[in-house]
PDB file of C-alpha atoms and ligand atoms in Angstrom:
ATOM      1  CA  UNK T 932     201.973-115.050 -21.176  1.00  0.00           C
ATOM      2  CA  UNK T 933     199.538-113.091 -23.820  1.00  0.00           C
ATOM      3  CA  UNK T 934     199.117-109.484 -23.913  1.00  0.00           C
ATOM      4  CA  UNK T 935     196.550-107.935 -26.666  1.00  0.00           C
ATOM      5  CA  UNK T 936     197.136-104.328 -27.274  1.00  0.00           C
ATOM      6  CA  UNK T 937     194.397-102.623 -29.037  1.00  0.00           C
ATOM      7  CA  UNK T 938     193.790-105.236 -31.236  1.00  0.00           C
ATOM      8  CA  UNK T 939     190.906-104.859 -34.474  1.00  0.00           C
ATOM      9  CA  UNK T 940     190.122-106.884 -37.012  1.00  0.00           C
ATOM     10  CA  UNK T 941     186.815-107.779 -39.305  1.00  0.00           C
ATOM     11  CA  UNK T 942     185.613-109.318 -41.982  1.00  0.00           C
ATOM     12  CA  UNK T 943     185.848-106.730 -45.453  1.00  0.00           C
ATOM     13  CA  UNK T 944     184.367-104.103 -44.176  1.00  0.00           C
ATOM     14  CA  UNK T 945     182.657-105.054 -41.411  1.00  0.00           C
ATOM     15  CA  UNK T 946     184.813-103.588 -38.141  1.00  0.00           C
ATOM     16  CA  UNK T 947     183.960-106.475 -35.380  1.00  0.00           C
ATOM     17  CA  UNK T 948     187.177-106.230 -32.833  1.00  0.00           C
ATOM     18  CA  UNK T 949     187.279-101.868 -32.460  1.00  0.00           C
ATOM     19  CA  UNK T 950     191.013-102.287 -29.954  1.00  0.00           C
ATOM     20  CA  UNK T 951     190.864-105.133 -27.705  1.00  0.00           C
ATOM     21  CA  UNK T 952     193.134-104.947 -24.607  1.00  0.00           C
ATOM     22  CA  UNK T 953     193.525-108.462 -23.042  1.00  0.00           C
ATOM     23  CA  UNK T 954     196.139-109.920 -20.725  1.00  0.00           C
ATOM     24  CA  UNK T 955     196.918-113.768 -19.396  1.00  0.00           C
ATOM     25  CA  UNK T 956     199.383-114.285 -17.087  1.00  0.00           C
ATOM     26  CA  UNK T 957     201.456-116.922 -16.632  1.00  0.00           C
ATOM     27  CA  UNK T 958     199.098-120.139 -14.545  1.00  0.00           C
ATOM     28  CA  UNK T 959     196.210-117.912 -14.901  1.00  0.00           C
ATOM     29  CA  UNK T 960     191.944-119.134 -16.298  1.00  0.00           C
ATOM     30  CA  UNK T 961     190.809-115.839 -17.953  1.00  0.00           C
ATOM     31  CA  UNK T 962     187.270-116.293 -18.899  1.00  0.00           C
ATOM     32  CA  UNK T 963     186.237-114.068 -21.994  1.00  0.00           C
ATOM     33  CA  UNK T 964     182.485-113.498 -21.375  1.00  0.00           C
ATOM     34  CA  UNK T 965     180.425-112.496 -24.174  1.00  0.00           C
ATOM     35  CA  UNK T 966     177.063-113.043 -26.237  1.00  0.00           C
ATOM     36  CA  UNK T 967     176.409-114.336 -29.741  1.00  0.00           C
ATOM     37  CA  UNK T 968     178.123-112.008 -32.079  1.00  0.00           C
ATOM     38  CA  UNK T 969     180.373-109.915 -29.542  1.00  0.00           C
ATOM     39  CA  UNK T 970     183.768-111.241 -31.229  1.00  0.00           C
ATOM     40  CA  UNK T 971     185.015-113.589 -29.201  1.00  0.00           C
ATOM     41  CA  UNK T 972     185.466-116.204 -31.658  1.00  0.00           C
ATOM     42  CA  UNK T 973     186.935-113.438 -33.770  1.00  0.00           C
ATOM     43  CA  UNK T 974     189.462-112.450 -30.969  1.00  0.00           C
ATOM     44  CA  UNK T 975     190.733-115.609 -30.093  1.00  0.00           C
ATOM     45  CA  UNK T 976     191.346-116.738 -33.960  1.00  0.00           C
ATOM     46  CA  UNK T 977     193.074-113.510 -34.128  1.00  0.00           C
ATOM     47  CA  UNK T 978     195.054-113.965 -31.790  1.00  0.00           C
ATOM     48  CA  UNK T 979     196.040-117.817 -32.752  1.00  0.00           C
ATOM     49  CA  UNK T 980     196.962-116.558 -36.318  1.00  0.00           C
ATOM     50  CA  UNK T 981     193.912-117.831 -37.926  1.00  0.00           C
ATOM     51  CA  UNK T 982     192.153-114.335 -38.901  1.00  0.00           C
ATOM     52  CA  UNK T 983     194.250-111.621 -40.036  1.00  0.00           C
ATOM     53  CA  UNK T 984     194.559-109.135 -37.481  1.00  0.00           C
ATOM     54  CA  UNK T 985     194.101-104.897 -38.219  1.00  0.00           C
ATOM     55  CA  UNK T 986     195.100-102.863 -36.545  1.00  0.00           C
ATOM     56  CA  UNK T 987     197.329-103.592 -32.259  1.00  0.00           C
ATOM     57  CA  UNK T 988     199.484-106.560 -31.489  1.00  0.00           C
ATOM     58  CA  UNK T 989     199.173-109.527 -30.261  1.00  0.00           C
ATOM     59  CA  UNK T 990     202.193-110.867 -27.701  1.00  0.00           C
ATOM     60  CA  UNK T 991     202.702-114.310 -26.819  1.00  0.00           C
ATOM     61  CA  UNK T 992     205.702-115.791 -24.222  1.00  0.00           C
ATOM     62  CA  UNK T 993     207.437-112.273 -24.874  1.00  0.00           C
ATOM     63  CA  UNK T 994     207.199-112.860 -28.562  1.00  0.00           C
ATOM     64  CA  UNK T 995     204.982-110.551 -30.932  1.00  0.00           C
ATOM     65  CA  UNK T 996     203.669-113.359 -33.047  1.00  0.00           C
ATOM     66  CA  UNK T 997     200.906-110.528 -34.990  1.00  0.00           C
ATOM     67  CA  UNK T 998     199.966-111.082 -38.125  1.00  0.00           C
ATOM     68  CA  UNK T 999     202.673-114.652 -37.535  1.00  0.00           C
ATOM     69  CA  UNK T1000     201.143-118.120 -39.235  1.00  0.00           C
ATOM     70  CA  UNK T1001     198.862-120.255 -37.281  1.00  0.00           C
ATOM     71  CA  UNK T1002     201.345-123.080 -37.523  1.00  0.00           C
ATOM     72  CA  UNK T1003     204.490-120.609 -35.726  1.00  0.00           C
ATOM     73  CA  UNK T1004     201.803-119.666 -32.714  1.00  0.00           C
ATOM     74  CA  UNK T1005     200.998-122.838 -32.402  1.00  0.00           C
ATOM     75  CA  UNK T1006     204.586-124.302 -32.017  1.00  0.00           C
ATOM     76  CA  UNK T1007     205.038-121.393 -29.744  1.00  0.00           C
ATOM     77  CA  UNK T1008     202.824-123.120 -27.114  1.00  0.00           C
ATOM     78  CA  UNK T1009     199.351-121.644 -28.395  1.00  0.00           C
ATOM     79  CA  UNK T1010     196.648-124.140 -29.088  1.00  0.00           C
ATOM     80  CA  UNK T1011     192.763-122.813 -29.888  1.00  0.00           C
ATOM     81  CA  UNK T1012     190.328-125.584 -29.444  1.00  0.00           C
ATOM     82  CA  UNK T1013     187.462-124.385 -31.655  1.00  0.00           C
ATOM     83  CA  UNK T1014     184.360-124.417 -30.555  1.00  0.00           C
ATOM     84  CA  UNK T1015     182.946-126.567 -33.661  1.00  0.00           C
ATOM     85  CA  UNK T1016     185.898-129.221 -32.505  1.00  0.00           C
ATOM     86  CA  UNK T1017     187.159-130.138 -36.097  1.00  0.00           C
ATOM     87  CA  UNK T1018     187.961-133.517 -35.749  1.00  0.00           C
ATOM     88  CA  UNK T1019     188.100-135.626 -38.175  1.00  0.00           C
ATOM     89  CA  UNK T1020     184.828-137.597 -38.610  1.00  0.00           C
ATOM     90  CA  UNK T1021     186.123-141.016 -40.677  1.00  0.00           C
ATOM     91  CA  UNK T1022     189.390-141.306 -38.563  1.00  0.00           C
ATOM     92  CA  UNK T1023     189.741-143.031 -34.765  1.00  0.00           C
ATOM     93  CA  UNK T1024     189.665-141.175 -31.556  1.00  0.00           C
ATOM     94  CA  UNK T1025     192.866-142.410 -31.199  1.00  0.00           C
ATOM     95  CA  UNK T1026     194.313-141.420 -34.450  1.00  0.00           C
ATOM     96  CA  UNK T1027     192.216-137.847 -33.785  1.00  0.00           C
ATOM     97  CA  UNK T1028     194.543-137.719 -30.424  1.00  0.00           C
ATOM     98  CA  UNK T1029     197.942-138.239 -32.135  1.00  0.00           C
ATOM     99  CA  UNK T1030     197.519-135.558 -34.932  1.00  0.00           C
ATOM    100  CA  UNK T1031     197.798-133.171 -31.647  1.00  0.00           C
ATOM    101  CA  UNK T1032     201.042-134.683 -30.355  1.00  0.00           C
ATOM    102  CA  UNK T1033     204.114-132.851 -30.027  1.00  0.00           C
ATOM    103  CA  UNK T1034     206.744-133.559 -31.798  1.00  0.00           C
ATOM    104  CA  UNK T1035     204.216-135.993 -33.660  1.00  0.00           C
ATOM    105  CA  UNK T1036     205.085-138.667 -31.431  1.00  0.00           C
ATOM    106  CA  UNK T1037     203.173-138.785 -28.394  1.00  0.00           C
ATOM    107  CA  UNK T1038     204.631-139.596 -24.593  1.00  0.00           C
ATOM    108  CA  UNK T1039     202.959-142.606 -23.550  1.00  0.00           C
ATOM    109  CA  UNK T1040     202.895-140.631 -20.436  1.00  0.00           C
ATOM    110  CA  UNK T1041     201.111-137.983 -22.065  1.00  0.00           C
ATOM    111  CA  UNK T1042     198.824-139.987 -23.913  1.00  0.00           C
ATOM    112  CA  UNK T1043     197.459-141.399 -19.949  1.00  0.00           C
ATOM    113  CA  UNK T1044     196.667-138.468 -18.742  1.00  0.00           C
ATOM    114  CA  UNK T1045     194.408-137.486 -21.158  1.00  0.00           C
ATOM    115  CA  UNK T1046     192.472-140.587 -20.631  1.00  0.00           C
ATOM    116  CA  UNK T1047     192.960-140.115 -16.957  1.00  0.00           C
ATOM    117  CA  UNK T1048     191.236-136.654 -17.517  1.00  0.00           C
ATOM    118  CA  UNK T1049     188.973-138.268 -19.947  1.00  0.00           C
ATOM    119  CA  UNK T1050     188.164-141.670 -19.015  1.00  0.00           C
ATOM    120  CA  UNK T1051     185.536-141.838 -21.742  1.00  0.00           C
ATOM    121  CA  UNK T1052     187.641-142.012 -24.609  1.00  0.00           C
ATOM    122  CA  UNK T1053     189.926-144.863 -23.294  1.00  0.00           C
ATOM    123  CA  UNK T1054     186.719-146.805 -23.500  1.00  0.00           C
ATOM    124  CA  UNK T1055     186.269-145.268 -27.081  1.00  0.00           C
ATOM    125  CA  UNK T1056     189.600-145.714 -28.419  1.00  0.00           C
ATOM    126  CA  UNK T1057     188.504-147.249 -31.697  1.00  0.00           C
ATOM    127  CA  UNK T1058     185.958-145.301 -32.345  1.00  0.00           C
ATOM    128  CA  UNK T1059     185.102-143.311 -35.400  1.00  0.00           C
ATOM    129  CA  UNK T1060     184.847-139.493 -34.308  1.00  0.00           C
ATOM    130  CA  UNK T1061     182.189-138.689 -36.006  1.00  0.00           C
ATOM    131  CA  UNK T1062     180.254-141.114 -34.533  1.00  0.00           C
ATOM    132  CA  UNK T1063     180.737-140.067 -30.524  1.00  0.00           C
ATOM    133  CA  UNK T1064     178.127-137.467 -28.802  1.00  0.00           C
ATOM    134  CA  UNK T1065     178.876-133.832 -29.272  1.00  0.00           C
ATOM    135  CA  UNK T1066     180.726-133.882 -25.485  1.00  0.00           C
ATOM    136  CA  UNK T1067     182.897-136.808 -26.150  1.00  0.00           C
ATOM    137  CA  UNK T1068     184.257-134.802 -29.079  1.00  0.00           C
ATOM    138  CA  UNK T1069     184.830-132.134 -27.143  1.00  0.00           C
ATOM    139  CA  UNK T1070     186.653-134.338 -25.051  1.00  0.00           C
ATOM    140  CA  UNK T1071     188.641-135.734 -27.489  1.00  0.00           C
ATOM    141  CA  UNK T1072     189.663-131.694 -28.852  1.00  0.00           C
ATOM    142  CA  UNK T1073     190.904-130.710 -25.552  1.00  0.00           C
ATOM    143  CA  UNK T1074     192.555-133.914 -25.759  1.00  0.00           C
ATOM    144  CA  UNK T1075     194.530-133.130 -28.667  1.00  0.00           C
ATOM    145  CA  UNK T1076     194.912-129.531 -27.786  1.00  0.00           C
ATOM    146  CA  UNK T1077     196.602-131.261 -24.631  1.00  0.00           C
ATOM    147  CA  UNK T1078     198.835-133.229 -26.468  1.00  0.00           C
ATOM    148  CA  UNK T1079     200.690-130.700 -27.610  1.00  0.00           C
ATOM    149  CA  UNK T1080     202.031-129.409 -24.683  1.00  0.00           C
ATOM    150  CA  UNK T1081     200.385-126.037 -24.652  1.00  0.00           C
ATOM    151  CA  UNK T1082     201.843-123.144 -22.835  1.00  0.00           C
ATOM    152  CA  UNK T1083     198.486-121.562 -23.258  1.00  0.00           C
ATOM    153  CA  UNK T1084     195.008-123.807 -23.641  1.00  0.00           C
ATOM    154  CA  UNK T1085     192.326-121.473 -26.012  1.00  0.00           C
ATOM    155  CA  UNK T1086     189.045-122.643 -25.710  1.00  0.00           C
ATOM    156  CA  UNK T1087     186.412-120.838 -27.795  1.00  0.00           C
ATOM    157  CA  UNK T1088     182.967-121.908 -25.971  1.00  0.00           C
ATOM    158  CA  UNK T1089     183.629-125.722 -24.968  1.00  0.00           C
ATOM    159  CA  UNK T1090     180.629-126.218 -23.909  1.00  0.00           C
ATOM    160  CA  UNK T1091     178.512-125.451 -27.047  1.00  0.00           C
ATOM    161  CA  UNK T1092     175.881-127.891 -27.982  1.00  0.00           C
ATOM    162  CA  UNK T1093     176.615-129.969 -25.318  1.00  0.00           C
ATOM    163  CA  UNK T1094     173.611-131.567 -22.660  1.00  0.00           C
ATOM    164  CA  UNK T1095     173.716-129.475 -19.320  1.00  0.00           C
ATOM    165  CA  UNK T1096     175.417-132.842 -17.604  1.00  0.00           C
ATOM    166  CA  UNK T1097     177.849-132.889 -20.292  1.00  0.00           C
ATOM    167  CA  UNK T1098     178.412-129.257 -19.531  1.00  0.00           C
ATOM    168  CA  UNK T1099     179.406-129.720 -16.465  1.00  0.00           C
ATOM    169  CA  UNK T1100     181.293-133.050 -16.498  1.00  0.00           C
ATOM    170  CA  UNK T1101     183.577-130.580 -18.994  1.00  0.00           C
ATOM    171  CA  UNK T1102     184.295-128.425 -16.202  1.00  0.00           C
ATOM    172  CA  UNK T1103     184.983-130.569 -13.890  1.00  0.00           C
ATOM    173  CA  UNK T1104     187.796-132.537 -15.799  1.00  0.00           C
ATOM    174  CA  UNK T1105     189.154-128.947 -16.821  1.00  0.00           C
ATOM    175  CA  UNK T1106     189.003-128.185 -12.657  1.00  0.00           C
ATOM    176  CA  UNK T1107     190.890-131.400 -12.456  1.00  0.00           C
ATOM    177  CA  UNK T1108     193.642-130.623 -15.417  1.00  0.00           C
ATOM    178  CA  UNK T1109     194.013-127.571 -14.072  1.00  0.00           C
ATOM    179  CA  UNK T1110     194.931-128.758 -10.197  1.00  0.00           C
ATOM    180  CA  UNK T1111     197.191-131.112 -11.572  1.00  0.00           C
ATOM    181  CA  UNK T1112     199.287-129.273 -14.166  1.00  0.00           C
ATOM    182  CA  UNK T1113     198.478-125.376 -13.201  1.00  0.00           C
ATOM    183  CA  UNK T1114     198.191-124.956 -17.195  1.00  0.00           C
ATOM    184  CA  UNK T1115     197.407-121.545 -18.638  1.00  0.00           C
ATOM    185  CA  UNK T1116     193.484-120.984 -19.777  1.00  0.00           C
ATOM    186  CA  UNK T1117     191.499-118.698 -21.953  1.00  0.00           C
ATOM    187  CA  UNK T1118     188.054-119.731 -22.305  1.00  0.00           C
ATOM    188  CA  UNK T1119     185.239-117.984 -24.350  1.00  0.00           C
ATOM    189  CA  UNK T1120     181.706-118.785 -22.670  1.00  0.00           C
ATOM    190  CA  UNK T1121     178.196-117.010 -22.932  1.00  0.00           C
ATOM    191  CA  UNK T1122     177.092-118.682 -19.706  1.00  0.00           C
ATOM    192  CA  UNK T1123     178.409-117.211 -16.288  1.00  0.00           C
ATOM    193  CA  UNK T1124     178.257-119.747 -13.544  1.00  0.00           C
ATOM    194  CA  UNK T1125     180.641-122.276 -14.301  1.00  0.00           C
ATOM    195  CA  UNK T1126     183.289-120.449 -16.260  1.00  0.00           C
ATOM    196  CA  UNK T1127     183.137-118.235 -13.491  1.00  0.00           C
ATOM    197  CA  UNK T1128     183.977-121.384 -10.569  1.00  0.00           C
ATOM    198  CA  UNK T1129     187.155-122.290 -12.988  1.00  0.00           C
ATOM    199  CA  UNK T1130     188.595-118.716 -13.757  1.00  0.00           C
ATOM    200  CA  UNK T1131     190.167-116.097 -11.438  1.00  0.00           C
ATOM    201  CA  UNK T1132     188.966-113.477 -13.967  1.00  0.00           C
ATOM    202  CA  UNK T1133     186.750-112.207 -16.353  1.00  0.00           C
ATOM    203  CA  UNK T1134     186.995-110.094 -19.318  1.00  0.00           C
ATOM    204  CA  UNK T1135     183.399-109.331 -20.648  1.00  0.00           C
ATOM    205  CA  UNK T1136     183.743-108.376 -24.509  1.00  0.00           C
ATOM    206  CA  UNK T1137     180.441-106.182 -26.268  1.00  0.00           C
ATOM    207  CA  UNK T1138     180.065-105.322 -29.449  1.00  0.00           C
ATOM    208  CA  UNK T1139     183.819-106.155 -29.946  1.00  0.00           C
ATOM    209  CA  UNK T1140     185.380-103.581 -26.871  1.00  0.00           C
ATOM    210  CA  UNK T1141     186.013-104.862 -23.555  1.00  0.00           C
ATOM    211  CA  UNK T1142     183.632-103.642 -21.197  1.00  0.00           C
ATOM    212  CA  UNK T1143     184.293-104.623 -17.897  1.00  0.00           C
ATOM    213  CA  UNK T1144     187.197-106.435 -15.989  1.00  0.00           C
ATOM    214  CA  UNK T1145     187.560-108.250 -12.968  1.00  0.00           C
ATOM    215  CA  UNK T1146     187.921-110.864 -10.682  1.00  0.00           C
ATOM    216  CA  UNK T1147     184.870-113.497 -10.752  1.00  0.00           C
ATOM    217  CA  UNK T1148     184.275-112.367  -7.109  1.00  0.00           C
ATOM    218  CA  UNK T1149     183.659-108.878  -8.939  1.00  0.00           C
ATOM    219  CA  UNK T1150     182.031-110.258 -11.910  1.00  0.00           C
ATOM    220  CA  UNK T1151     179.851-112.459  -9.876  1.00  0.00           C
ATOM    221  CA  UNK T1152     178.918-109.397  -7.827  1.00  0.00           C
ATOM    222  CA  UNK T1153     178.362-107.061 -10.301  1.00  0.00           C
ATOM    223  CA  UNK T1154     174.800-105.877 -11.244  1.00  0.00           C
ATOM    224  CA  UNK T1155     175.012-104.907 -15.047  1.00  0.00           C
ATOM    225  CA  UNK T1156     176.817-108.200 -15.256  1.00  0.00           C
ATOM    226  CA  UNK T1157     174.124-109.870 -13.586  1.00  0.00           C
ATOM    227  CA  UNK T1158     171.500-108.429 -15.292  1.00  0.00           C
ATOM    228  CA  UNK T1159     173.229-109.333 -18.720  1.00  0.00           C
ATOM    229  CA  UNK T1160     174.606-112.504 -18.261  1.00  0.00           C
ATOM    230  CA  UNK T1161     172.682-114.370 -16.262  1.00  0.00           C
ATOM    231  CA  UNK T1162     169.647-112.708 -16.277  1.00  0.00           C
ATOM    232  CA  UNK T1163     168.751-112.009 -12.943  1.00  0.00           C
ATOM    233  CA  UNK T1164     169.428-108.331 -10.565  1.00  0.00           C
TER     234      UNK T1164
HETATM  235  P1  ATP Y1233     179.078-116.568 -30.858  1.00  0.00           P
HETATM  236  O1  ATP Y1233     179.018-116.657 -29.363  1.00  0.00           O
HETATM  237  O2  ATP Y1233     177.688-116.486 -31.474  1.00  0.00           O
HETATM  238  O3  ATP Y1233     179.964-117.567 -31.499  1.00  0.00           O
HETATM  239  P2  ATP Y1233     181.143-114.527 -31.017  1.00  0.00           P
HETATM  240  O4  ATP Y1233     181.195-113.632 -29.831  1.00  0.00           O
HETATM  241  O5  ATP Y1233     182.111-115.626 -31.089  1.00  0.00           O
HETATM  242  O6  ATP Y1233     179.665-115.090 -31.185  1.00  0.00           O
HETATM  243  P3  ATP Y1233     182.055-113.815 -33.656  1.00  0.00           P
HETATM  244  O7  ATP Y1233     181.786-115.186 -34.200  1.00  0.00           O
HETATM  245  O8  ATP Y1233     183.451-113.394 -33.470  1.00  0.00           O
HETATM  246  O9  ATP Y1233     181.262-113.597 -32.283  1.00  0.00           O
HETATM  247  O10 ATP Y1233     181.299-112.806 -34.592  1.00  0.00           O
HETATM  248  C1  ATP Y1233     181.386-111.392 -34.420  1.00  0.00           C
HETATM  249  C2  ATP Y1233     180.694-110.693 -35.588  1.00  0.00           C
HETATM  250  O11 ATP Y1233     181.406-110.978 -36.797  1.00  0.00           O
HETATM  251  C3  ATP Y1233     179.265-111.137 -35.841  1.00  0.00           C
HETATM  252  O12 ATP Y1233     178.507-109.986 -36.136  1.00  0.00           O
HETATM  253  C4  ATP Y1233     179.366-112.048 -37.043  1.00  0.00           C
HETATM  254  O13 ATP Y1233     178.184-111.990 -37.818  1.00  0.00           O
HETATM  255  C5  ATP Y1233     180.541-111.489 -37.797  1.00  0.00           C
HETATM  256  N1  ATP Y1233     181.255-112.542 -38.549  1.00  0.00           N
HETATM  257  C6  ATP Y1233     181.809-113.649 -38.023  1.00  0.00           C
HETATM  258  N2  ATP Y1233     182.383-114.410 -38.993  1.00  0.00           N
HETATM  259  C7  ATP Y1233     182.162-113.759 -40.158  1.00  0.00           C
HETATM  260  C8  ATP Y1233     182.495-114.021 -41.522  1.00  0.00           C
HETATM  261  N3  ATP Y1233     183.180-115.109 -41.867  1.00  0.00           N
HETATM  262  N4  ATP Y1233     182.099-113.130 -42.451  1.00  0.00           N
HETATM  263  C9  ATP Y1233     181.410-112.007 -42.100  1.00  0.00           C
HETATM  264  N5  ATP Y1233     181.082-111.688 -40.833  1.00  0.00           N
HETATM  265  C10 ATP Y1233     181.439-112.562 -39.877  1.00  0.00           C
END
C-alpha cells in the first residue's frame, strides 16, 4: 500500500529525514515510534504531500505520488489526521464532518458509522468545534479523515494532549474501526503500550533514520526499546 524508499527532507538547511525506508501493507497498523523531534511528523507530511520531499520516493497504491500535491494523495486514498486536528473552531461538528466527505456528499451510511465509532459526537452534533475537549476533537478528525474513504488512515500522534482516559477510549474505538472495516493504519506515537496492542508492527524512527523494526511481540520484547520508550529494562 505505501513503500518509502530512502526518503530525506528538512527544513532549509536543517537535514531532519537522512533516507527513511518504510513499508505498509495492504490491512496492516504500522506504528511509527519515536520521541519529540525524531521526524515523524516530518515523515508522514512528506509523505501526504504536505512538505516537500529531498531526496527517495514515496509510493502509494502502486503509484509514485513524490513530490505529487497534497490534494492528488489525498484523492488517491491518503488521509493524514494531524496531530493539532485543524478543525475549524467557529463551524459545527457536523459541518467539520462533511468537509471530509467523499465526493463532498456524504453516505448517510457513512455518516452512522462514525457516530457508531464515536457516539460522542452524535450527542454533539451542533456543537461549535472549538468549543469540545481536546479528545472529542480528535474524535471528530478521525471522523472526517473517515469520511473520505481512506485507503490508508495517517495519524500523526492522536493521542496528544489528550487525558489518559481519553487516551485510551481513542484506542479502543480505533480497535473497534479497525475489526469492523480491516482499514489500513499508520500511526505516529511516543508512548509504547497502546500503539503497540493496535499495531502488528513497529518502526522506531531516531534522529530521522529508522532504527529498529519489528513485530510489537519484538518491540515489546526488546531491551533498548524498553529502556527508551518506556523507560523501564
Ligand atoms: P514531536 O513528537 O515532538 O512532534 P516529531 O518526531 O514529530 O516530534 P518533527 O516535528 O518532524 O518531529 O521535527 C523534527 C525536527 O525538525 C525537529 O528538530 C524540529 O525542530 C525540526 N522542525 C520541525 N518543523 C520545523 C520547521 N517548520 N522549521 C524548522 N525546523 C523544523
Amino acid at each position: 500500500m505505501l513503500q518509502v524508499r530512502e526518503l530525506t527532507a528538512g527544513y532549509g538547511d536543517l537535514r531532519v529525514l537522512h533516507g527513511v525506508d518504510l513499508e505498509v501493507e495492504e490491512g496492516e497498523v504500522v506504528a511509527l515510534i519515536g520521541a519529540n523531534g525524531a521526524g515523524k511528523t516530518t515523515l508522514l507530511r512528506t509523505v501526504a504531500g504536505l512538505h516537500p520531499a529531498g531526496a527517495g520516493t514515496v509510493t502509494f497504491a502502486g503509484e509514485d505520488v513524490t513530490r505529487r500535491p497534497a490534494a492528488t494523495v489525498a484523492r488517491a486514498g491518503l488521509r493524514l489526521v494531524p496531530s493539532d486536528r485543524r478543525l475549524f473552531p467557529r463551524m459545527t461538528v457536523r459541518e467539520n464532518l462533511l468537509l471530509g466527505a467523499h465526493p463532498h456528499r456524504p453516505d448517510p451510511g457513512d455518516l452512522r458509522r462514525v457516530t457508531s465509532l464515536f457516539p460522542r459526537l452524535a450527542e454533539r452534533w451542533g456543537q461549535l468545534a472549538g468549543t469540545l475537549s481536546g479528545g472529542e476533537q480528535q474524535m471528530v478528525a478521525v471522523g472526517r479523515a473517515l469520511l473520505g474513504r481512506p485507503r490508508l488512515l495517517v495519524l500523526d500522534e492522536p493521542t496528544t494532549g489528550l487525558a489518559p482516559q481519553l487516551a485510551t477510549e481513542l484506542y479502543a474505538s480505533l480497535a473497534s474501526l479497525r475489526e469492523q472495516t480491516g482499514i489500513t493504519v499508520l500511526v505516529a506515537e511516543q508512548q509504547l503500550p497502546r500503539v503497540l496492542a493496535l499495531a502488528q508492527r513497529g518502526v522506531v524512527l531516531e534522529r530521522g533514520q529508522v532504527r529498529y523494526q519489528g513485530t510489537s511481540e519484538q518491540l515489546r520484547d526488546d531491551p533498548e526499546v524498553r529502556r527508551a520508550y518506556l523507560g523501564v529494562g
